[in-house]
PDB file of C-alpha atoms in Angstrom:
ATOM      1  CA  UNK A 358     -47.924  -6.764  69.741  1.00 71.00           C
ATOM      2  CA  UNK A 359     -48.644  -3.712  67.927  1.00 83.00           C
ATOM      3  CA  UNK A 360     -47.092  -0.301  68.753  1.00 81.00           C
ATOM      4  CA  UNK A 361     -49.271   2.629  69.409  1.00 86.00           C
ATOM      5  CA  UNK A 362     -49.740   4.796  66.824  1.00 87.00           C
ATOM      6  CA  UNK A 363     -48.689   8.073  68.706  1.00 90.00           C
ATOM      7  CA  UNK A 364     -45.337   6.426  69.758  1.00 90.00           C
ATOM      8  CA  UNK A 365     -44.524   6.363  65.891  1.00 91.00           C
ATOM      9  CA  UNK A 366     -43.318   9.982  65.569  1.00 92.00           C
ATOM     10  CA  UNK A 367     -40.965   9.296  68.751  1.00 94.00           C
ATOM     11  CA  UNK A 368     -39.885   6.440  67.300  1.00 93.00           C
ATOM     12  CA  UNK A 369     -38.581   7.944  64.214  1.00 95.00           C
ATOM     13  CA  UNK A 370     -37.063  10.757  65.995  1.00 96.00           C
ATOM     14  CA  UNK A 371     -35.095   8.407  68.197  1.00 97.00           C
ATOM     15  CA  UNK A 372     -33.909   6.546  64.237  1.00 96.00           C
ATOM     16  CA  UNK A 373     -32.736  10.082  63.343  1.00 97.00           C
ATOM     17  CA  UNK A 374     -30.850  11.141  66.207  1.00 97.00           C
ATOM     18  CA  UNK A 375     -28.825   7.630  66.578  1.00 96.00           C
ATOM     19  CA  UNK A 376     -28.365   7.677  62.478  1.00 94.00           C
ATOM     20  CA  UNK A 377     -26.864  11.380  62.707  1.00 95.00           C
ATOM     21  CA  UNK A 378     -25.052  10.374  65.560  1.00 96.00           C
ATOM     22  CA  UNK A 379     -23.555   7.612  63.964  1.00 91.00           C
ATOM     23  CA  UNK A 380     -22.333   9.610  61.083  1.00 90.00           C
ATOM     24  CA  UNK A 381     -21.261  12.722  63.300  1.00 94.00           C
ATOM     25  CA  UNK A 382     -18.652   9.821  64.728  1.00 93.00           C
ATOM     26  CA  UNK A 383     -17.538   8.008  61.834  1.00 86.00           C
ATOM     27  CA  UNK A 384     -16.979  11.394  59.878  1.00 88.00           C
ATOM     28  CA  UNK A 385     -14.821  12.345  62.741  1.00 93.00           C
ATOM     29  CA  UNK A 386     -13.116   9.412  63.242  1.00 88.00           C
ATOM     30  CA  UNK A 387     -12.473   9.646  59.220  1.00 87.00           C
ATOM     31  CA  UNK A 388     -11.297  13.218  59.861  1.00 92.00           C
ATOM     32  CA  UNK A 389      -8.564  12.190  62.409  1.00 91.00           C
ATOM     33  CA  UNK A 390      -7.233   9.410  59.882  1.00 88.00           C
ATOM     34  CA  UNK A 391      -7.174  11.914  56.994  1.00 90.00           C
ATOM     35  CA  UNK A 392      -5.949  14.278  59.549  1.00 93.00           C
ATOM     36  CA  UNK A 393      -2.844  11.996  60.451  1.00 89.00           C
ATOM     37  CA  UNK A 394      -2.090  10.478  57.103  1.00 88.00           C
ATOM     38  CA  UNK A 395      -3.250   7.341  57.692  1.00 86.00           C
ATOM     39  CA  UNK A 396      -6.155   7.951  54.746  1.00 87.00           C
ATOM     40  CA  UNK A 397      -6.416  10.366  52.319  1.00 88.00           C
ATOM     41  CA  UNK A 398      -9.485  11.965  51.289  1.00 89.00           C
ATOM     42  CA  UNK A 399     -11.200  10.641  47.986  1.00 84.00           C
ATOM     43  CA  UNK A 400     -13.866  11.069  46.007  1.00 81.00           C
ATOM     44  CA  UNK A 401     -17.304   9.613  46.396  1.00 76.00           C
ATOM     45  CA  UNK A 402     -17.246   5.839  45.486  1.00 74.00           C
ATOM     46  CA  UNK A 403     -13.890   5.783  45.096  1.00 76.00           C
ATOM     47  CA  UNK A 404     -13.557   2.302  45.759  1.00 72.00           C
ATOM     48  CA  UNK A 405     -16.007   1.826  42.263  1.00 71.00           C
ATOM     49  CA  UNK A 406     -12.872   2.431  40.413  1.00 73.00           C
ATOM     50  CA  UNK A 407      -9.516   0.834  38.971  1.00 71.00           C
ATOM     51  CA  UNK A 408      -6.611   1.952  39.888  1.00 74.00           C
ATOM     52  CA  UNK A 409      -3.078   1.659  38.072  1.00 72.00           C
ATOM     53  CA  UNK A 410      -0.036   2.224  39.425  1.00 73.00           C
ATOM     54  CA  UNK A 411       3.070   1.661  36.678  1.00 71.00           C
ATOM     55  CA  UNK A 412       6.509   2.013  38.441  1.00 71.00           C
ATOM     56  CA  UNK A 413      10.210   0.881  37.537  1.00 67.00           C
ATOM     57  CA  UNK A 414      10.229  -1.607  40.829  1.00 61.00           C
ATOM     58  CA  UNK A 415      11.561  -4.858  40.435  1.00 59.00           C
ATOM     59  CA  UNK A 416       9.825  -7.129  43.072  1.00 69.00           C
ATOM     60  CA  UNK A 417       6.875  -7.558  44.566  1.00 73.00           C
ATOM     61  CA  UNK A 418       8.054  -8.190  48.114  1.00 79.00           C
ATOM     62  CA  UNK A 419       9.742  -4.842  48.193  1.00 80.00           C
ATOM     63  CA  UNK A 420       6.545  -3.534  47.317  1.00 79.00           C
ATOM     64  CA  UNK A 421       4.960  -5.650  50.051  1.00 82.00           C
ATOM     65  CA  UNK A 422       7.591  -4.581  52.885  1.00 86.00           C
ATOM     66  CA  UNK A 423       7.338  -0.760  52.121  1.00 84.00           C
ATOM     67  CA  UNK A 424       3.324  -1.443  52.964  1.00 81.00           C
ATOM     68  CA  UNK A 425       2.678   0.095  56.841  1.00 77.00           C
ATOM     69  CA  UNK A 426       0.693  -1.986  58.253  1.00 77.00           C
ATOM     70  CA  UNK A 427       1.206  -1.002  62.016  1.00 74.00           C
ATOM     71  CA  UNK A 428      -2.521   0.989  61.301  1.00 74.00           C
ATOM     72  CA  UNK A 429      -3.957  -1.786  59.107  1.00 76.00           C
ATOM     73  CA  UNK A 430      -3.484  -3.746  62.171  1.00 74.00           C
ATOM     74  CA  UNK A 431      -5.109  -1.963  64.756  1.00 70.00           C
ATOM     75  CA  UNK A 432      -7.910  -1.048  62.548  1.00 71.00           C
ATOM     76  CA  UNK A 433      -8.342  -5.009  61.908  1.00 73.00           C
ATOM     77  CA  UNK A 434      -6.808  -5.223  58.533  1.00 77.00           C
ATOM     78  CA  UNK A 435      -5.232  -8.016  57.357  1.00 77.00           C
ATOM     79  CA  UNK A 436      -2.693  -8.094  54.848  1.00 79.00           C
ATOM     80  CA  UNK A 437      -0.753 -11.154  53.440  1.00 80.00           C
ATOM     81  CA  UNK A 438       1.753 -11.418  50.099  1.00 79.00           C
ATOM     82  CA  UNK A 439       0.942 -14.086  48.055  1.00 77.00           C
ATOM     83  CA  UNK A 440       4.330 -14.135  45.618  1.00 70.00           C
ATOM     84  CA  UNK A 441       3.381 -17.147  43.876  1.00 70.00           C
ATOM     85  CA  UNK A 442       0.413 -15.517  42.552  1.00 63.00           C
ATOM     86  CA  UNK A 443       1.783 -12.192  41.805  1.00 68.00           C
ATOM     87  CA  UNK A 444      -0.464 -10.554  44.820  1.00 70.00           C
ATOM     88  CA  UNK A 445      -1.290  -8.834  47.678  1.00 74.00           C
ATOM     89  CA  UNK A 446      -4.499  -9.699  49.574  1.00 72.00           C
ATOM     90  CA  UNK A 447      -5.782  -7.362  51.887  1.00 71.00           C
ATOM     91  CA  UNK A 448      -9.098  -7.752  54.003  1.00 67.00           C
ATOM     92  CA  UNK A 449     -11.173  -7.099  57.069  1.00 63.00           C
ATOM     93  CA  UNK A 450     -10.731  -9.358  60.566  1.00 59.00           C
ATOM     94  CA  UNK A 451     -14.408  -8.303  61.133  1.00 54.00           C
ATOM     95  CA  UNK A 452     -15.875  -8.055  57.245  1.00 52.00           C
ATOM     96  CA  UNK A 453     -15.642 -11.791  55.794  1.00 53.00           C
ATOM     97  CA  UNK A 454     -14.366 -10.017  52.319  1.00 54.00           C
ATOM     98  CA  UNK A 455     -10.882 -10.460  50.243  1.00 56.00           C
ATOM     99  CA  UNK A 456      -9.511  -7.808  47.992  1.00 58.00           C
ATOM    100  CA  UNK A 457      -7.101  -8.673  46.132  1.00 56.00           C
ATOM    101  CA  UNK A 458      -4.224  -6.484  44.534  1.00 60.00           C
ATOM    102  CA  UNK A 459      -2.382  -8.157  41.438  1.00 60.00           C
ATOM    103  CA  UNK A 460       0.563  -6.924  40.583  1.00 61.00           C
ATOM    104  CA  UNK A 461       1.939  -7.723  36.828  1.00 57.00           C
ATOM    105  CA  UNK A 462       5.567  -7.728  35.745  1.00 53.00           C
ATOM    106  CA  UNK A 463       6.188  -6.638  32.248  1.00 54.00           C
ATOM    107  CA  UNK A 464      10.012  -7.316  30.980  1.00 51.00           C
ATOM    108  CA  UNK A 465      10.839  -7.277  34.807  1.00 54.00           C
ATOM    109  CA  UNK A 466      10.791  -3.592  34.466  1.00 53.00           C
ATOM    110  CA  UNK A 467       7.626  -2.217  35.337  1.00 57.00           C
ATOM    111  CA  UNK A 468       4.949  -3.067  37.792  1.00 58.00           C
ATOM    112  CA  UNK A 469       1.380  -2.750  36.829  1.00 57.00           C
ATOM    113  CA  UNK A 470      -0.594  -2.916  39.633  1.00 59.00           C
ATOM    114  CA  UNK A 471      -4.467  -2.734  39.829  1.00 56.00           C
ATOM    115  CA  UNK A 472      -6.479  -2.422  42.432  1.00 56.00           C
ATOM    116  CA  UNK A 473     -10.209  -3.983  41.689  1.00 53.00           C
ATOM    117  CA  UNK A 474     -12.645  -3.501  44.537  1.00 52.00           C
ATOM    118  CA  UNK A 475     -15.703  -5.492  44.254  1.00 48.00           C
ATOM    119  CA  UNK A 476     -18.142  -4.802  46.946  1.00 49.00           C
ATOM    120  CA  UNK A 477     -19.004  -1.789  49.789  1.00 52.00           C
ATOM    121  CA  UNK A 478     -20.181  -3.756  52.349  1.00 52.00           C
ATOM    122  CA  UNK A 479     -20.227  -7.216  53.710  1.00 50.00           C
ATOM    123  CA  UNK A 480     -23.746  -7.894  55.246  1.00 53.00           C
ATOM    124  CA  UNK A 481     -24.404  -3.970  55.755  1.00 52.00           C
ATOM    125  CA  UNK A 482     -21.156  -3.403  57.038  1.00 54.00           C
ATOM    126  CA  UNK A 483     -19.050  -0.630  55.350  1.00 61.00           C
ATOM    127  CA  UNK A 484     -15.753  -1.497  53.569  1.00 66.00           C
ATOM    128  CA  UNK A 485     -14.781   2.236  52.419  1.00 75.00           C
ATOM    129  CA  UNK A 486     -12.407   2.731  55.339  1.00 77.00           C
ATOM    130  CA  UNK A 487     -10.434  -0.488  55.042  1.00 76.00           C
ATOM    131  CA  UNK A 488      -9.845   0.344  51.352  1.00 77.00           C
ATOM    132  CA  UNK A 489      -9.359   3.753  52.055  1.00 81.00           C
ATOM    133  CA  UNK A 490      -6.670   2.953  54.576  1.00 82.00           C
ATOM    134  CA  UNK A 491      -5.036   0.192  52.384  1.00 80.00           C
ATOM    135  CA  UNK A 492      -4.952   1.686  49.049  1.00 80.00           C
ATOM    136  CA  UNK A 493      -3.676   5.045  51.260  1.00 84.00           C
ATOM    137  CA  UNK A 494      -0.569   2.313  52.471  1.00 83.00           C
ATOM    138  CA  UNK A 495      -0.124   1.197  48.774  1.00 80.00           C
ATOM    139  CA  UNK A 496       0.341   4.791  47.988  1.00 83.00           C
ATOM    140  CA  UNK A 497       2.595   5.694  50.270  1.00 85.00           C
ATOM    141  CA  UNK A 498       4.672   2.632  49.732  1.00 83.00           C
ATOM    142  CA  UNK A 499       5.168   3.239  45.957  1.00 82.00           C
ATOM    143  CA  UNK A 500       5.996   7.053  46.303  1.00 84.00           C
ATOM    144  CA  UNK A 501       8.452   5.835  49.094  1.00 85.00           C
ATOM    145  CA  UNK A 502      10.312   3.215  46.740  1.00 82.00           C
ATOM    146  CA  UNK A 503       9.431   4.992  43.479  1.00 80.00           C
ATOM    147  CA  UNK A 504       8.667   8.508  43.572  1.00 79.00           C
ATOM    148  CA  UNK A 505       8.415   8.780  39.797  1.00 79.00           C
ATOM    149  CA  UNK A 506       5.554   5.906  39.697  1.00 76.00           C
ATOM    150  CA  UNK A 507       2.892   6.904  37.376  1.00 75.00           C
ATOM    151  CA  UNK A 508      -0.640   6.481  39.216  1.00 74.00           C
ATOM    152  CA  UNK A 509      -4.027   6.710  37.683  1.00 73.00           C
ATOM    153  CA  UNK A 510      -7.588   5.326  37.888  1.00 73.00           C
ATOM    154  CA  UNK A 511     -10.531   4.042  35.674  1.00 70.00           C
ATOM    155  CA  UNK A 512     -14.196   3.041  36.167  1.00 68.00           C
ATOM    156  CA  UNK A 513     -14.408  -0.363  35.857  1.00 61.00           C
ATOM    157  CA  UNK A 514     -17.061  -2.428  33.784  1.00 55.00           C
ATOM    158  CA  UNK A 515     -18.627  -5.013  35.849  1.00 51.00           C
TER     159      UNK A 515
END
């Protein structure tokens, strides 16, 4: 079946207007999280970077517990402590994707935690709000325990 050729320009309009749409709504919905603190705004590819956090906490589940996840979990975001390997694991109910948080004890007095995000999107779907959202919570949870932490953020080489 081939499509008439004067139905093409239609067509494409049609692709615009649900694309724009699309973004009109998820920069909105971004807007409102920003908006209420639940995300904070970032640069562009944000999630293409390390990030470091060094802080004078002494345990990782104290770290874990100061994490809100009352959002994560409406917005589908899992979040689990894994103590025996010195991590948190955060991902997606709907995005089949892990990322993992290790945090590192040195001399049981400082945490050095770094966030390594591998991939934006899971089979086309977008990961920047789940990371945006949890690395927001990680934030938040650190200036709330620690609020002389020590945060900063590299490019990483992969």
């Amino acid at each position: 079946m081939r499509i008439p050729i004067r139905y093409i320009p239609f067509i494409i309009v049609f692709a615009v207007v649900v694309f724009g749409a699309a973004a009109i709504i998820i920069n909105y919905q971004n807007k409102k999280l920003i908006e209420a603190g639940i995300m904070r705004k970032r640069a562009l590819y944000f999630f293409k970077r390390k990030y470091i956090f060094k802080s004078k906490l002494l345990d990782l589940k104290s770290i874990y517990d100061a994490i809100d996840k009352s959002y994560m979990d409406s917005e589908g975001i899992v979040c689990q402590l894994k103590e025996s390997q010195s991590s948190i694991v955060m991902w997606g109910k709907s995005v089949d994707n892990e990322t993992t948080v290790v945090f590192t004890s040195k001399g049981g007095k400082n945490y050095d935690v770094e966030f390594e995000f591998y991939v934006e999107d899971v089979e086309g779907y977008p990961i920047e709000r789940y990371i945006n959202v949890f690395l927001t919570s990680v934030e938040k949870a650190f200036e709330q325990l620690d609020p002389d932490y020590k945060g900063s953020s590299e490019p990483f080489l992969k």
